[in-house]
Coordinates of C-alpha atoms and ligand atoms in Angstrom, one line a residue:
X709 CA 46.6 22.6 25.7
X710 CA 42.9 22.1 25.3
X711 CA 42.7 20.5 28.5
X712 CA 39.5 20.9 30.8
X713 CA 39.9 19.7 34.6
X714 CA 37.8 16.6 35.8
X715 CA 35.9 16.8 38.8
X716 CA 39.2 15.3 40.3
X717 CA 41.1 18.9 39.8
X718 CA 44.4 17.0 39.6
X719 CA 43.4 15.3 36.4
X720 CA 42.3 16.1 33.0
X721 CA 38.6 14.9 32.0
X722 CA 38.7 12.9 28.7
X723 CA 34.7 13.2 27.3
X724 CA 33.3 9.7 26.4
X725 CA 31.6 9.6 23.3
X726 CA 29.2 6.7 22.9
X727 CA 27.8 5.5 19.4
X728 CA 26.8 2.0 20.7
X729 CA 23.3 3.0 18.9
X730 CA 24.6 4.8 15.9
X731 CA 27.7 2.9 14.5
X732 CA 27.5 0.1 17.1
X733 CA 23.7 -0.8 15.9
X734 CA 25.4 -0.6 12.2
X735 CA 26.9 -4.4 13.3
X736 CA 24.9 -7.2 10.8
X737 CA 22.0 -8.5 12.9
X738 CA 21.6 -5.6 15.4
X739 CA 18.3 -3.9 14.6
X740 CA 17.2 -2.2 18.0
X741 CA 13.8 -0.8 18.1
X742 CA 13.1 2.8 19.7
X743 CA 12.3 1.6 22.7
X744 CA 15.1 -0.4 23.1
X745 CA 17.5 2.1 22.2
X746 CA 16.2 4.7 24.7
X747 CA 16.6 2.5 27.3
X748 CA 19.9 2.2 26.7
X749 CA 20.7 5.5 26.5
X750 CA 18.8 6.0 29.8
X751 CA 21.7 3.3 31.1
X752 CA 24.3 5.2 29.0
X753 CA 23.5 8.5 31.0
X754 CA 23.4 6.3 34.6
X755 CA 26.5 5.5 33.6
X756 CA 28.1 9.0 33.2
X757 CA 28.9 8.5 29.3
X758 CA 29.2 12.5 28.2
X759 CA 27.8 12.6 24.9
X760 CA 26.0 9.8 23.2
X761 CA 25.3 9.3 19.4
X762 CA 21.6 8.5 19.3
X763 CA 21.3 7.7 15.4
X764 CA 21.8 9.0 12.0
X765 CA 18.0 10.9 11.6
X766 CA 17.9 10.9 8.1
X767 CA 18.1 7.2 7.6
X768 CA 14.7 6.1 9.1
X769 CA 12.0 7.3 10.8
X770 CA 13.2 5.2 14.1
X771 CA 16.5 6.9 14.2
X772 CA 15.1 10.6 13.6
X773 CA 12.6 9.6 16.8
X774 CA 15.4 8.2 18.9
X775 CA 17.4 11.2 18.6
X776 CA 14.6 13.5 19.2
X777 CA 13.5 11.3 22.5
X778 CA 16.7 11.3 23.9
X779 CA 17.6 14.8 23.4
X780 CA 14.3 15.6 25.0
X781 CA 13.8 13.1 27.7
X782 CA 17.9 13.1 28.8
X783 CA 19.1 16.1 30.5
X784 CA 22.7 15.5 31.5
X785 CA 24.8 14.2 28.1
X786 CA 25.0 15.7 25.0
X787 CA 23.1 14.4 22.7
X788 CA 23.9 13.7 18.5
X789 CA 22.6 13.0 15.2
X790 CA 24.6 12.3 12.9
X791 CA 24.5 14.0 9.1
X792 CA 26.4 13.9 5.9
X793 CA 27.3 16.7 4.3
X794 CA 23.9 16.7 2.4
X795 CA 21.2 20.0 3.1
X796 CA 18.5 17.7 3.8
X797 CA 20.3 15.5 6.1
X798 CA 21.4 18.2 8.3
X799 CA 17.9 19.7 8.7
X800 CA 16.5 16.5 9.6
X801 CA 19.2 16.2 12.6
X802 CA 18.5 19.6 13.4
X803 CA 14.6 18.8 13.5
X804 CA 15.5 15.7 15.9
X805 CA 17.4 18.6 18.3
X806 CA 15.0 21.5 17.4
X807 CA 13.3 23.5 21.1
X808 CA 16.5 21.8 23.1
X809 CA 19.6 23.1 24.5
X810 CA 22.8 21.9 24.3
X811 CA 22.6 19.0 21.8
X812 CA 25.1 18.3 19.1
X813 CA 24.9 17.6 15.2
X814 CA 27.8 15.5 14.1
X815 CA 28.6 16.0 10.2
X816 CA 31.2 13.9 8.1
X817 CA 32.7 14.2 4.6
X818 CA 35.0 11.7 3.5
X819 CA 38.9 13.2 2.7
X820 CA 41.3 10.6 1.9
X821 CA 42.5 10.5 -1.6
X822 CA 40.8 6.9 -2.7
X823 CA 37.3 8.4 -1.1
X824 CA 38.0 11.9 -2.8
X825 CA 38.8 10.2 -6.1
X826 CA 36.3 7.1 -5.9
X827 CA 33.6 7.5 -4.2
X828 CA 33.0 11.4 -4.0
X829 CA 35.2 12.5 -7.5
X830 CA 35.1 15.6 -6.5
X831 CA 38.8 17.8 -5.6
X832 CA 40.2 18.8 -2.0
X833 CA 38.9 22.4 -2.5
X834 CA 35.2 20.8 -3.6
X835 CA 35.3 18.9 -0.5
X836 CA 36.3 21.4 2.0
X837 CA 33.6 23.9 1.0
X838 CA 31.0 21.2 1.0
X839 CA 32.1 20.9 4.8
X840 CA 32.7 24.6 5.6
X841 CA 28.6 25.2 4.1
X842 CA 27.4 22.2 5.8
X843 CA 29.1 23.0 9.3
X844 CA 27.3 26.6 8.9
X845 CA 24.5 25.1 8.2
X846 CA 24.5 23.1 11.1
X847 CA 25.4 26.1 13.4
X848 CA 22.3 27.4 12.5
X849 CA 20.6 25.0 15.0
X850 CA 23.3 24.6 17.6
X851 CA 26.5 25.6 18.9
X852 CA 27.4 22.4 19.1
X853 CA 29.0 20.7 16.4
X854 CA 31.3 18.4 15.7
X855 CA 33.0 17.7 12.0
X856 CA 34.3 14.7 11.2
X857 CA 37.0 14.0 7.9
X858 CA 35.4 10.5 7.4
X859 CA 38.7 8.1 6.5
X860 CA 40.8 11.0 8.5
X861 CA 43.7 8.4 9.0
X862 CA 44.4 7.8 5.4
X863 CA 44.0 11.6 4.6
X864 CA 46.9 13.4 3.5
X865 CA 48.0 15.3 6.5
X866 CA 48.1 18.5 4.5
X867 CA 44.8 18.0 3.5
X868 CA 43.6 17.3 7.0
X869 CA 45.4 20.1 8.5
X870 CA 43.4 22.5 5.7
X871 CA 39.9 21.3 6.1
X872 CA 40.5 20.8 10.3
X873 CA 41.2 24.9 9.8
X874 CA 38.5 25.7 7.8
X875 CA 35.4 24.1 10.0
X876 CA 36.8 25.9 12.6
X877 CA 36.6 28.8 11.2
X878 CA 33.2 27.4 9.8
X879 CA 32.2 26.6 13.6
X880 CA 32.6 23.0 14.5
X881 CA 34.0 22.9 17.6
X882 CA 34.7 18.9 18.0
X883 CA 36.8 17.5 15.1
X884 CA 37.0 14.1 15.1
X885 CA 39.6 11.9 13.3
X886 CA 38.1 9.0 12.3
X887 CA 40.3 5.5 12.0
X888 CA 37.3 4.2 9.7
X889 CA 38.4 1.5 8.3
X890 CA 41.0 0.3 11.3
X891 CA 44.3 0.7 9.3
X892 CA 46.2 3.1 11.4
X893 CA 48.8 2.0 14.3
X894 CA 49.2 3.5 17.8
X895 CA 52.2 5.9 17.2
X896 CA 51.3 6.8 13.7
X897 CA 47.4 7.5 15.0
X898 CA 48.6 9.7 17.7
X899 CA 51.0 11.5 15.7
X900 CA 47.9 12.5 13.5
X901 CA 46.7 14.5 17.0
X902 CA 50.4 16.0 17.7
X903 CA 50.5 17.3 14.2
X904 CA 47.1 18.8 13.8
X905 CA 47.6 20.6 17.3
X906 CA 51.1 22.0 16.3
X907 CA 50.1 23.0 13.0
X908 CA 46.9 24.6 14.5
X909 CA 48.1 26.1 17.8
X910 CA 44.4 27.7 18.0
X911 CA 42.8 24.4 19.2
X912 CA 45.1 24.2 22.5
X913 CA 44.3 27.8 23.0
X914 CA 41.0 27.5 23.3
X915 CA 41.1 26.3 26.8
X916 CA 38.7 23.5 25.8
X917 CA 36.4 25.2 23.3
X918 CA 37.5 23.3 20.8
X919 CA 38.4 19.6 21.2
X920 CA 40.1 16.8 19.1
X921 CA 38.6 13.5 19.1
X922 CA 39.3 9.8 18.4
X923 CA 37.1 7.5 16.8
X924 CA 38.5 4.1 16.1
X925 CA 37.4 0.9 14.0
X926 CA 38.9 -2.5 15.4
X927 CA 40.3 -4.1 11.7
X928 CA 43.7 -5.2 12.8
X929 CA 42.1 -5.4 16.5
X930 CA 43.8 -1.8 17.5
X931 CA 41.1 0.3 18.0
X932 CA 41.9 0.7 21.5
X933 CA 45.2 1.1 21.4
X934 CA 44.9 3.4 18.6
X935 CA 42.6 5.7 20.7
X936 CA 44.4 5.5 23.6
X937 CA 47.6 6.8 21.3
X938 CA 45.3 9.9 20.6
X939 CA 44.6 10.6 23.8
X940 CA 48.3 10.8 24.6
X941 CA 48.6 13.2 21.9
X942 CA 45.7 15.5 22.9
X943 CA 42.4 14.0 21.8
X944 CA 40.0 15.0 24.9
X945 CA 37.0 12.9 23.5
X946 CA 36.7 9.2 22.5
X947 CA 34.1 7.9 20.3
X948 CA 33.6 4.1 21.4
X949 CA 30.6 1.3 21.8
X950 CA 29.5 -1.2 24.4
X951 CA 31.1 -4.4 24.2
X952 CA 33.3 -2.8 20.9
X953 CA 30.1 -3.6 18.6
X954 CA 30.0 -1.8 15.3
X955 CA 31.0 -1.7 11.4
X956 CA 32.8 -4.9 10.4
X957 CA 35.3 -5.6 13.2
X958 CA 33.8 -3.1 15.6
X959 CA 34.8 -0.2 17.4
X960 CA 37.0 0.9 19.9
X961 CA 35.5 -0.8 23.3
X962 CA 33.9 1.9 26.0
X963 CA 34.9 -0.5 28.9
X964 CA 38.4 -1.5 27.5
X965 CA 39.4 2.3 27.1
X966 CA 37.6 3.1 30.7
X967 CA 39.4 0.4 32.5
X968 CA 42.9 0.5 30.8
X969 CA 42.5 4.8 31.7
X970 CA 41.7 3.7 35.1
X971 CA 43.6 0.7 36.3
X972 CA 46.7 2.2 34.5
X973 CA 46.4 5.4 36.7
X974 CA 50.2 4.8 37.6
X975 CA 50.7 5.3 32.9
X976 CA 47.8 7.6 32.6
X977 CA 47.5 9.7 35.7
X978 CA 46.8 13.1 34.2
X979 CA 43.3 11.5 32.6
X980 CA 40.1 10.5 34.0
X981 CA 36.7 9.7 32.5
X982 CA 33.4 10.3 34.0
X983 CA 32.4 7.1 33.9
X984 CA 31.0 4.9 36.9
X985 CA 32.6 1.9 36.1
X986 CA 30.1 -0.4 38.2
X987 CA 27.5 -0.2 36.0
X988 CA 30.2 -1.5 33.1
X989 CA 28.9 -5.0 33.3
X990 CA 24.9 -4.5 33.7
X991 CA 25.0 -2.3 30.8
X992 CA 27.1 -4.6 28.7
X993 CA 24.9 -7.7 29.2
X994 CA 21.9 -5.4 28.2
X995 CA 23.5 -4.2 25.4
X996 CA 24.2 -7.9 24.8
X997 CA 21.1 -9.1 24.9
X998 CA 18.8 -6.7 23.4
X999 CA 21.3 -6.6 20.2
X1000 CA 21.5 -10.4 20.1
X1001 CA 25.5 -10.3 19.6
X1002 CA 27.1 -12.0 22.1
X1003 CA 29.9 -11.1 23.7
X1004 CA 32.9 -13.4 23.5
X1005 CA 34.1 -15.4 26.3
X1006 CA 37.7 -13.9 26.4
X1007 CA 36.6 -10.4 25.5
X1008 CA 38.5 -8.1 28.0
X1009 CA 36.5 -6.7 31.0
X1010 CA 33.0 -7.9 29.8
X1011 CA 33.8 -11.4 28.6
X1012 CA 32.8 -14.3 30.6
X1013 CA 36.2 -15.4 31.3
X1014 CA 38.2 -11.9 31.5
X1015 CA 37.6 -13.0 35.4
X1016 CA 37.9 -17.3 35.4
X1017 CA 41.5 -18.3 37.0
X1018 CA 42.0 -22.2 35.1
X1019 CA 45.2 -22.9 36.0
X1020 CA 46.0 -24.9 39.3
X1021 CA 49.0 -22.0 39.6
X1022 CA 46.9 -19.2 39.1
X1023 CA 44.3 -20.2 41.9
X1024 CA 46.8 -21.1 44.1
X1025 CA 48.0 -17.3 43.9
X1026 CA 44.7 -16.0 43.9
X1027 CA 44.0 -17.1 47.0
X1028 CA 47.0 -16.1 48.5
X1029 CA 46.3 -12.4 47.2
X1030 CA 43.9 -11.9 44.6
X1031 CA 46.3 -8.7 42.9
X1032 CA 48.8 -11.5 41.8
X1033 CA 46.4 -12.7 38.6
X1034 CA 44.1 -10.2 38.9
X1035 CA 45.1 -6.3 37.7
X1036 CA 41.3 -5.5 38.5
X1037 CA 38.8 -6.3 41.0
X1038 CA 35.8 -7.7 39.3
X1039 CA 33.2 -5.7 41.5
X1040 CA 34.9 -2.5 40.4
X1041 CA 33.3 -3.3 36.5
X1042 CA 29.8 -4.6 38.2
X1043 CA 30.7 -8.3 37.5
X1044 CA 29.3 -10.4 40.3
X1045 CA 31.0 -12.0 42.6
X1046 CA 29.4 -15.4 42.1
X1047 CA 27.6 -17.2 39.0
X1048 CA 26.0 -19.8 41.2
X1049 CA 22.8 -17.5 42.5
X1050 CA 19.2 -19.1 43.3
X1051 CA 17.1 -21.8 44.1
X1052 CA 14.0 -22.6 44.7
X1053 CA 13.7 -21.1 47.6
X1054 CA 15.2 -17.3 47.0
X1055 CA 12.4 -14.9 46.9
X1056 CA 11.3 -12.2 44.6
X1057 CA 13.5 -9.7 46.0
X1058 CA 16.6 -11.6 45.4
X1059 CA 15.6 -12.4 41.6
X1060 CA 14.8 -8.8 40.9
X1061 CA 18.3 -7.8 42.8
X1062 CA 19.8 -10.1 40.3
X1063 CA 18.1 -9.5 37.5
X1064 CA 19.2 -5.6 37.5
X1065 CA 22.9 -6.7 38.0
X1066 CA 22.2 -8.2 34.9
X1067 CA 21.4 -5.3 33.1
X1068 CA 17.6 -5.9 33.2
X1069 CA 14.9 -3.3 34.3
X1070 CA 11.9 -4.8 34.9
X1071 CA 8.3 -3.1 35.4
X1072 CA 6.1 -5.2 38.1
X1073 CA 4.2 -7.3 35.4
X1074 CA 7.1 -8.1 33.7
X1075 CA 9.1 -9.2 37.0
X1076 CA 6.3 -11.3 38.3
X1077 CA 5.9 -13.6 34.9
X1078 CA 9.7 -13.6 34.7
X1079 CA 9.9 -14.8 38.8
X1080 CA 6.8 -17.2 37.9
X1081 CA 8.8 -18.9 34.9
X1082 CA 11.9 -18.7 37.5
X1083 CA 10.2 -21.2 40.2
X1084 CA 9.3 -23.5 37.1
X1085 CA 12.8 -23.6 36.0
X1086 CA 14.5 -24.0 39.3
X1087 CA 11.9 -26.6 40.3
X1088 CA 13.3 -28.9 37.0
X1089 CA 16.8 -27.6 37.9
X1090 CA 18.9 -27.8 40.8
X1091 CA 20.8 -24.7 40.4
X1092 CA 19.7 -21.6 38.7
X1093 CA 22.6 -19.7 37.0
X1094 CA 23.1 -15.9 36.0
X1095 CA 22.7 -17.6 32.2
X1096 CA 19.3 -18.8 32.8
X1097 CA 17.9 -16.1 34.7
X1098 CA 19.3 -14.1 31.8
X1099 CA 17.3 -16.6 29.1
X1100 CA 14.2 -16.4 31.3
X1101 CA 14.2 -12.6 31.4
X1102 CA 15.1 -12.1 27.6
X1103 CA 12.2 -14.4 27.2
X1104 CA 9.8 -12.8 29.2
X1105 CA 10.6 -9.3 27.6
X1106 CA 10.6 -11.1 23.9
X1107 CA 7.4 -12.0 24.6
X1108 CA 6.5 -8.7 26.1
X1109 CA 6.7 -7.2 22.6
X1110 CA 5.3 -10.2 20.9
X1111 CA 3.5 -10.2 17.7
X1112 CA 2.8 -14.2 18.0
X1113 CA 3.5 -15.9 20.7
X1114 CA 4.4 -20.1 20.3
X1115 CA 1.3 -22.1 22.0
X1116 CA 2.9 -25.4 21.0
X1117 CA 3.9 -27.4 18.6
X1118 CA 4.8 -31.3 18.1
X1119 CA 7.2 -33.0 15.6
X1120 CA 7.4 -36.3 13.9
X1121 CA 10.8 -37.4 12.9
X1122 CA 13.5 -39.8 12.4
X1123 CA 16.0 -41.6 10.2
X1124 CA 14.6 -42.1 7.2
X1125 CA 11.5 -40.4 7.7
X1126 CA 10.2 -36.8 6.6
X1127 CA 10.1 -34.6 9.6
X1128 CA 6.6 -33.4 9.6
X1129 CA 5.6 -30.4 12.5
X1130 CA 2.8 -28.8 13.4
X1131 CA 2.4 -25.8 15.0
X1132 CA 0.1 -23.4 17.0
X1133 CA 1.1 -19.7 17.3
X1134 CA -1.3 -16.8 19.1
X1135 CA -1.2 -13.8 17.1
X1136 CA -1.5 -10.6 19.2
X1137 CA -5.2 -10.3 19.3
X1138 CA -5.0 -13.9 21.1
X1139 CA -6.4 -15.4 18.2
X1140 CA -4.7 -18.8 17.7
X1141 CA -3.4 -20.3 14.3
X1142 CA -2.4 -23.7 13.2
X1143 CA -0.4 -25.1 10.4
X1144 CA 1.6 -27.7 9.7
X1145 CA 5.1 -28.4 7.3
X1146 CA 7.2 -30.8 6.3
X1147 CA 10.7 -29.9 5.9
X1148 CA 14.5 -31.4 6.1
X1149 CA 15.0 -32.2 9.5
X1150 CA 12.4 -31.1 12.7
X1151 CA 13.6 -27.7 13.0
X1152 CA 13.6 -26.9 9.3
X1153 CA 9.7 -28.5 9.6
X1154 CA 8.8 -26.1 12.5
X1155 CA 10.2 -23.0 10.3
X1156 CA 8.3 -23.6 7.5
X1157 CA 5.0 -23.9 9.8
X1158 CA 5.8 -20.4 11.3
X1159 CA 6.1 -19.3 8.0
X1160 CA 3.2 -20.5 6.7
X1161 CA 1.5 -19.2 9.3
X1162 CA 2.7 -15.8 9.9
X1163 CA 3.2 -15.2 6.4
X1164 CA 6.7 -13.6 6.7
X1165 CA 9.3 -15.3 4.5
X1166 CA 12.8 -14.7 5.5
X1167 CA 16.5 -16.5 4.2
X1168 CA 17.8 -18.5 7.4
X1169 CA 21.3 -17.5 7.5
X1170 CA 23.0 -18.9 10.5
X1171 CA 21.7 -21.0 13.3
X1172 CA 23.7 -22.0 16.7
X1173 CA 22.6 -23.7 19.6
X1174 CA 24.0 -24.7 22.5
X1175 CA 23.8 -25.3 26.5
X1176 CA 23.3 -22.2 28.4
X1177 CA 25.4 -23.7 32.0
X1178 CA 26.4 -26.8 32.1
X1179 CA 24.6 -30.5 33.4
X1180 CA 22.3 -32.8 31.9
X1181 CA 19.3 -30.3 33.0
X1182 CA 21.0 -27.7 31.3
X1183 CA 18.7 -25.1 29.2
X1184 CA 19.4 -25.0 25.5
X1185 CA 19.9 -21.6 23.7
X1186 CA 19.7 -21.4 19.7
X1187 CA 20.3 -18.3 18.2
X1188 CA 19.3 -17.4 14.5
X1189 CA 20.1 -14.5 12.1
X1190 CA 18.0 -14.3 9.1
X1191 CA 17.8 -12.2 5.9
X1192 CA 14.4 -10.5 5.0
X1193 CA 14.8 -8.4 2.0
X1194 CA 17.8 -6.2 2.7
X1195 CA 17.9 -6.5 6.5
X1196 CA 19.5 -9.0 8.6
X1197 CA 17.5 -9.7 11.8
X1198 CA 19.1 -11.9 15.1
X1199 CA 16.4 -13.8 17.2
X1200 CA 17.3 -15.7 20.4
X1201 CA 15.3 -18.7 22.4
X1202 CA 15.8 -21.0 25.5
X1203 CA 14.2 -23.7 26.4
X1204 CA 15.4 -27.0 27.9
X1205 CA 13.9 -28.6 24.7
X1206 CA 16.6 -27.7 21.9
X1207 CA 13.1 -27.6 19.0
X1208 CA 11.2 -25.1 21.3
X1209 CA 14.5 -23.1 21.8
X1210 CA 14.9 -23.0 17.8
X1211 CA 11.4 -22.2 17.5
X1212 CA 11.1 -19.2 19.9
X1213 CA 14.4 -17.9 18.4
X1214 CA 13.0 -17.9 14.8
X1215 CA 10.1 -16.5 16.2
X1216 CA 11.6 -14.0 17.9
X1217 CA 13.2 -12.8 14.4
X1218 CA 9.8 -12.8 12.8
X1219 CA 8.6 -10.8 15.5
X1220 CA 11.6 -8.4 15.6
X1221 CA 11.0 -7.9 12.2
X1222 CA 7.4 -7.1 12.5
X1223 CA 7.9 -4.7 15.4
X1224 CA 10.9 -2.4 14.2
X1225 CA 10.9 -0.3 11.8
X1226 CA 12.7 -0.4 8.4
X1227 CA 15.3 1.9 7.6
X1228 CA 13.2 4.0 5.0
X1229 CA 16.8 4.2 3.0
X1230 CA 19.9 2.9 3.9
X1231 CA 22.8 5.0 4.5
X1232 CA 24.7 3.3 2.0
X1233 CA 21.9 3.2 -0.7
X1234 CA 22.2 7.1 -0.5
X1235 CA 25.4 7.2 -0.5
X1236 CA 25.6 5.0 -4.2
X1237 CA 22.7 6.9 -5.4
X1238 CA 24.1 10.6 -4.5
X1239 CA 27.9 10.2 -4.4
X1240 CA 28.3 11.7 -1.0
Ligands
LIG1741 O1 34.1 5.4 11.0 C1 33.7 6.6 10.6 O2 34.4 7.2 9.8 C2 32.4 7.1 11.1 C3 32.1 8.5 10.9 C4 30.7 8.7 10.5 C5 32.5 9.3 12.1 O3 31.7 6.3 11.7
LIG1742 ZN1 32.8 4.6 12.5

């Protein structure tokens, strides 16, 4: 068996794979700049995550620089780039890994029959020495290397079984079986492992040298279950995101697979993961937050009611012993123990206490114009809630990395009039610019005033608002995702004025698009164009 000890001896270490920032930032909406994603990966490596997926390098410039940073700046995980099995695509990952030790370049060629026959036409014996050449390749920059049959559940198991035996042989020493497009089910997923292993007796005697891995997309919502399966049948490693972000549905969710390894100790006792689960919740809300996608309130573990007993019943047996509704303690995934936090009167230490259980890492300047905008709020409102310290601190960072900044703006509406708006925005050499729209309705007026003057012209494609607690003096939160050219781009604002919040979130858009980088060529544009 291919089984490496944890630091607990008794147990067997299952290697978390992360790709929140590779397939988890392939969600609609969920650009991340390079900044951004670093500092997540620095919060992946607090964490204990073993290997995280920093990008797919060939894709943009901002993915080749992310992977580079982190495999330079991080010294603990593993770090990967991800390639197809194209020359050029390999070299570029191995330029983001180049002068470090240690690091990993992940490469994928699809093998199921419809991707073999459609997408690629090219045979089974075409495709495996495409990936035998590409694996060398690969192995020319590290030792590291996993290989990855892209659509590996659909894949005749014969055919799997041949190209799993010939990147070995090549040099990959991961091979990771990809659910990628969510169809599998549990038994059937983790028979997949049991049968490569017994048909390839080389990869439990390795001792560890060469591992199986699970990589599962959520489609029929069994991504978890699915990898779980493989892990039962011998997959050490499991590829998985923050909050199960990623491709369509998403993928398999870090904390779900963490905690259900962990509280089901009595199930799974011979596993453990490395993971510190405390810091589960602070890096979920900042993953949540910096991506724009929230997380939904019943989401398991992370959501904001995994922990809310409703029913007169259920507290009633909560307080007699908390274990009788409750199969985990909260604190053990970081979430706090109250929602109700400060007031007027809490101090600066407090608010920066509570900001970093909220997943937010704030320099000095930052935290002082965030505490500042803090008194102001809690001197309108009574009680300051984790939701508005979390809308003041996404605003103070927003603005941190603004391109314009919203001065102010009035509106003129009403029934049967045309809204009218104008507004003032300070571009980032503090120069300010006025301009004023009509439009249908006050927000659409205020739009077309920040288009005018900002000059960016974008497709509004969904807007939400809402309250962020609840009460009258509730703050309002609109969210927006907009189209501009090929990319979809996610901007948030709060305000207790429902226009200023639509305004600051359409300007955060703007400004996100501004500030991040395109992808130089899509992933998906290459892959039409070349046929790989
Ligand atoms: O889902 C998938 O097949 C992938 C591969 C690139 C591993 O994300
Ligand atoms: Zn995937």
């Amino acid at each position: 068996m291919n089984d490496q000890p944890s630091k607990n001896s008794n147990t067997t270490h299952v290697r978390i794979f992360d790709t929140t920032l590779r397939d988890g930032e392939q969600s609609p909406g969920a650009t991340l700049n390079l900044e951004e994603k670093i500092e997540i990966a620095r919060q992946l490596d607090a964490m204990g995550v073993d290997i995280i997926e920093g990008g797919f390098p060939i894709t943009s410039v901002g993915d080749f620089e992310s992977v580079k940073r982190m495999a330079n700046e991080l010294q603990r995980p593993v770090i990967a780039g991800l390639a197809r099995c194209v020359p050029r695509d390999i070299d570029r990952a191995g330029e983001a890994i180049k002068g470090t030790t240690g690091n990993r370049i992940h490469v994928f060629c699809a093998t199921s029959k419809i991707h073999r026959e459609h997408k690629l036409r090219k045979a089974v014996d075409e495709i495996v020495k495409l990936s035998v050449q590409s694996v060398q390749q690969a192995r020319q920059y590290t030792d590291d290397v996993e290989f990855s049959p892209e659509d590996g559940s659909r894949t005749e198991l014969e055919v799997l079984v041949e190209i799993t035996a010939a990147v070995i042989e090549a040099g990959a020493t991961t091979i990771n079986i990809p659910d990628t497009v969510g169809y599998a089910v549990p038994a059937e997923y983790g028979y997949i492992f049991k049968h490569v292993r017994q048909k390839l007796p080389i990869i439990d005697a390795s001792g560890g040298k060469i591992v199986l891995s699970a990589h599962c997309h959520n489609d029929l919502g069994l991504a978890v279950a699915n990898s779980l399966a493989a892990v039962e049948n011998g997959a050490r490693q499991v590829e998985c995101t923050i909050n199960g972000i990623g491709e369509r549905a998403g993928n398999a969710a870090l904390e779900e697979i963490v905690m259900a390894i962990r509280t089901r100790k009595d199930y799974f006792n011979r596993f453990d993961t490395a993971i510190q689960s405390k810091k589960i919740y602070p890096v979920s809300r900042m993953v949540s937050h910096l991506t724009g996608l929230a997380v939904q309130r019943n989401k398991a573990i992370v959501g904001e009611n995994a922990f809310a007993h409703e029913s007169g019943i259920h507290q009633d047996g909560m307080l007699k012993n908390a274990r009788t509704y409750e199969i985990m303690d909260p604190r053990e995934v970081g979430v706090p123990e109250t929602k109700l936090v400060l007031g007027k009167h809490s101090g600066r230490h407090a608010f920066r206490e509570r900001a970093a259980t909220l997943g937010y890492t704030l320099d000095d300047a930052t935290l002082d114009k965030a505490f500042e905008a803090f008194k102001a709020l809690a001197d309108k409102k009574k009680d300051v809630y984790d939701e508005d310290i979390e809308a003041i601190l996404d605003q103070q960072l927003d603005s941190a990395r603004q391109l314009w900044e919203l001065v102010r703006f009035q509106v003129s509406s009403g029934t049967g009039l045309i809204a009218t708006a104008t507004v003032v925005l300070r571009d980032s050499s503090g120069e300010e610019r006025t301009d004023a729209a009509t439009g249908d309705g006050p927000i659409d007026a205020v739009y077309s005033a920040i288009g005018r003057i900002t000059g960016v012209t974008v497709t509004l494609e969904d807007y939400q608002s809402r309250a962020v607690t609840g009460g009258k003096d509730a703050q309002g939160e609109a969210t927006v995702q907009v189209r501009h050219h090929d990319r979809k781009v996610r901007g948030r604002g709060v305000s207790t004025d429902v226009i200023e919040a639509a305004a600051r979130a359409y300007l955060a858009a703007i400004n996100r698009i501004r500030t991040s980088e395109a992808k130089t060529v899509a992933a998906t544009t290459m892959e039409q164009r070349e046929g790989v």
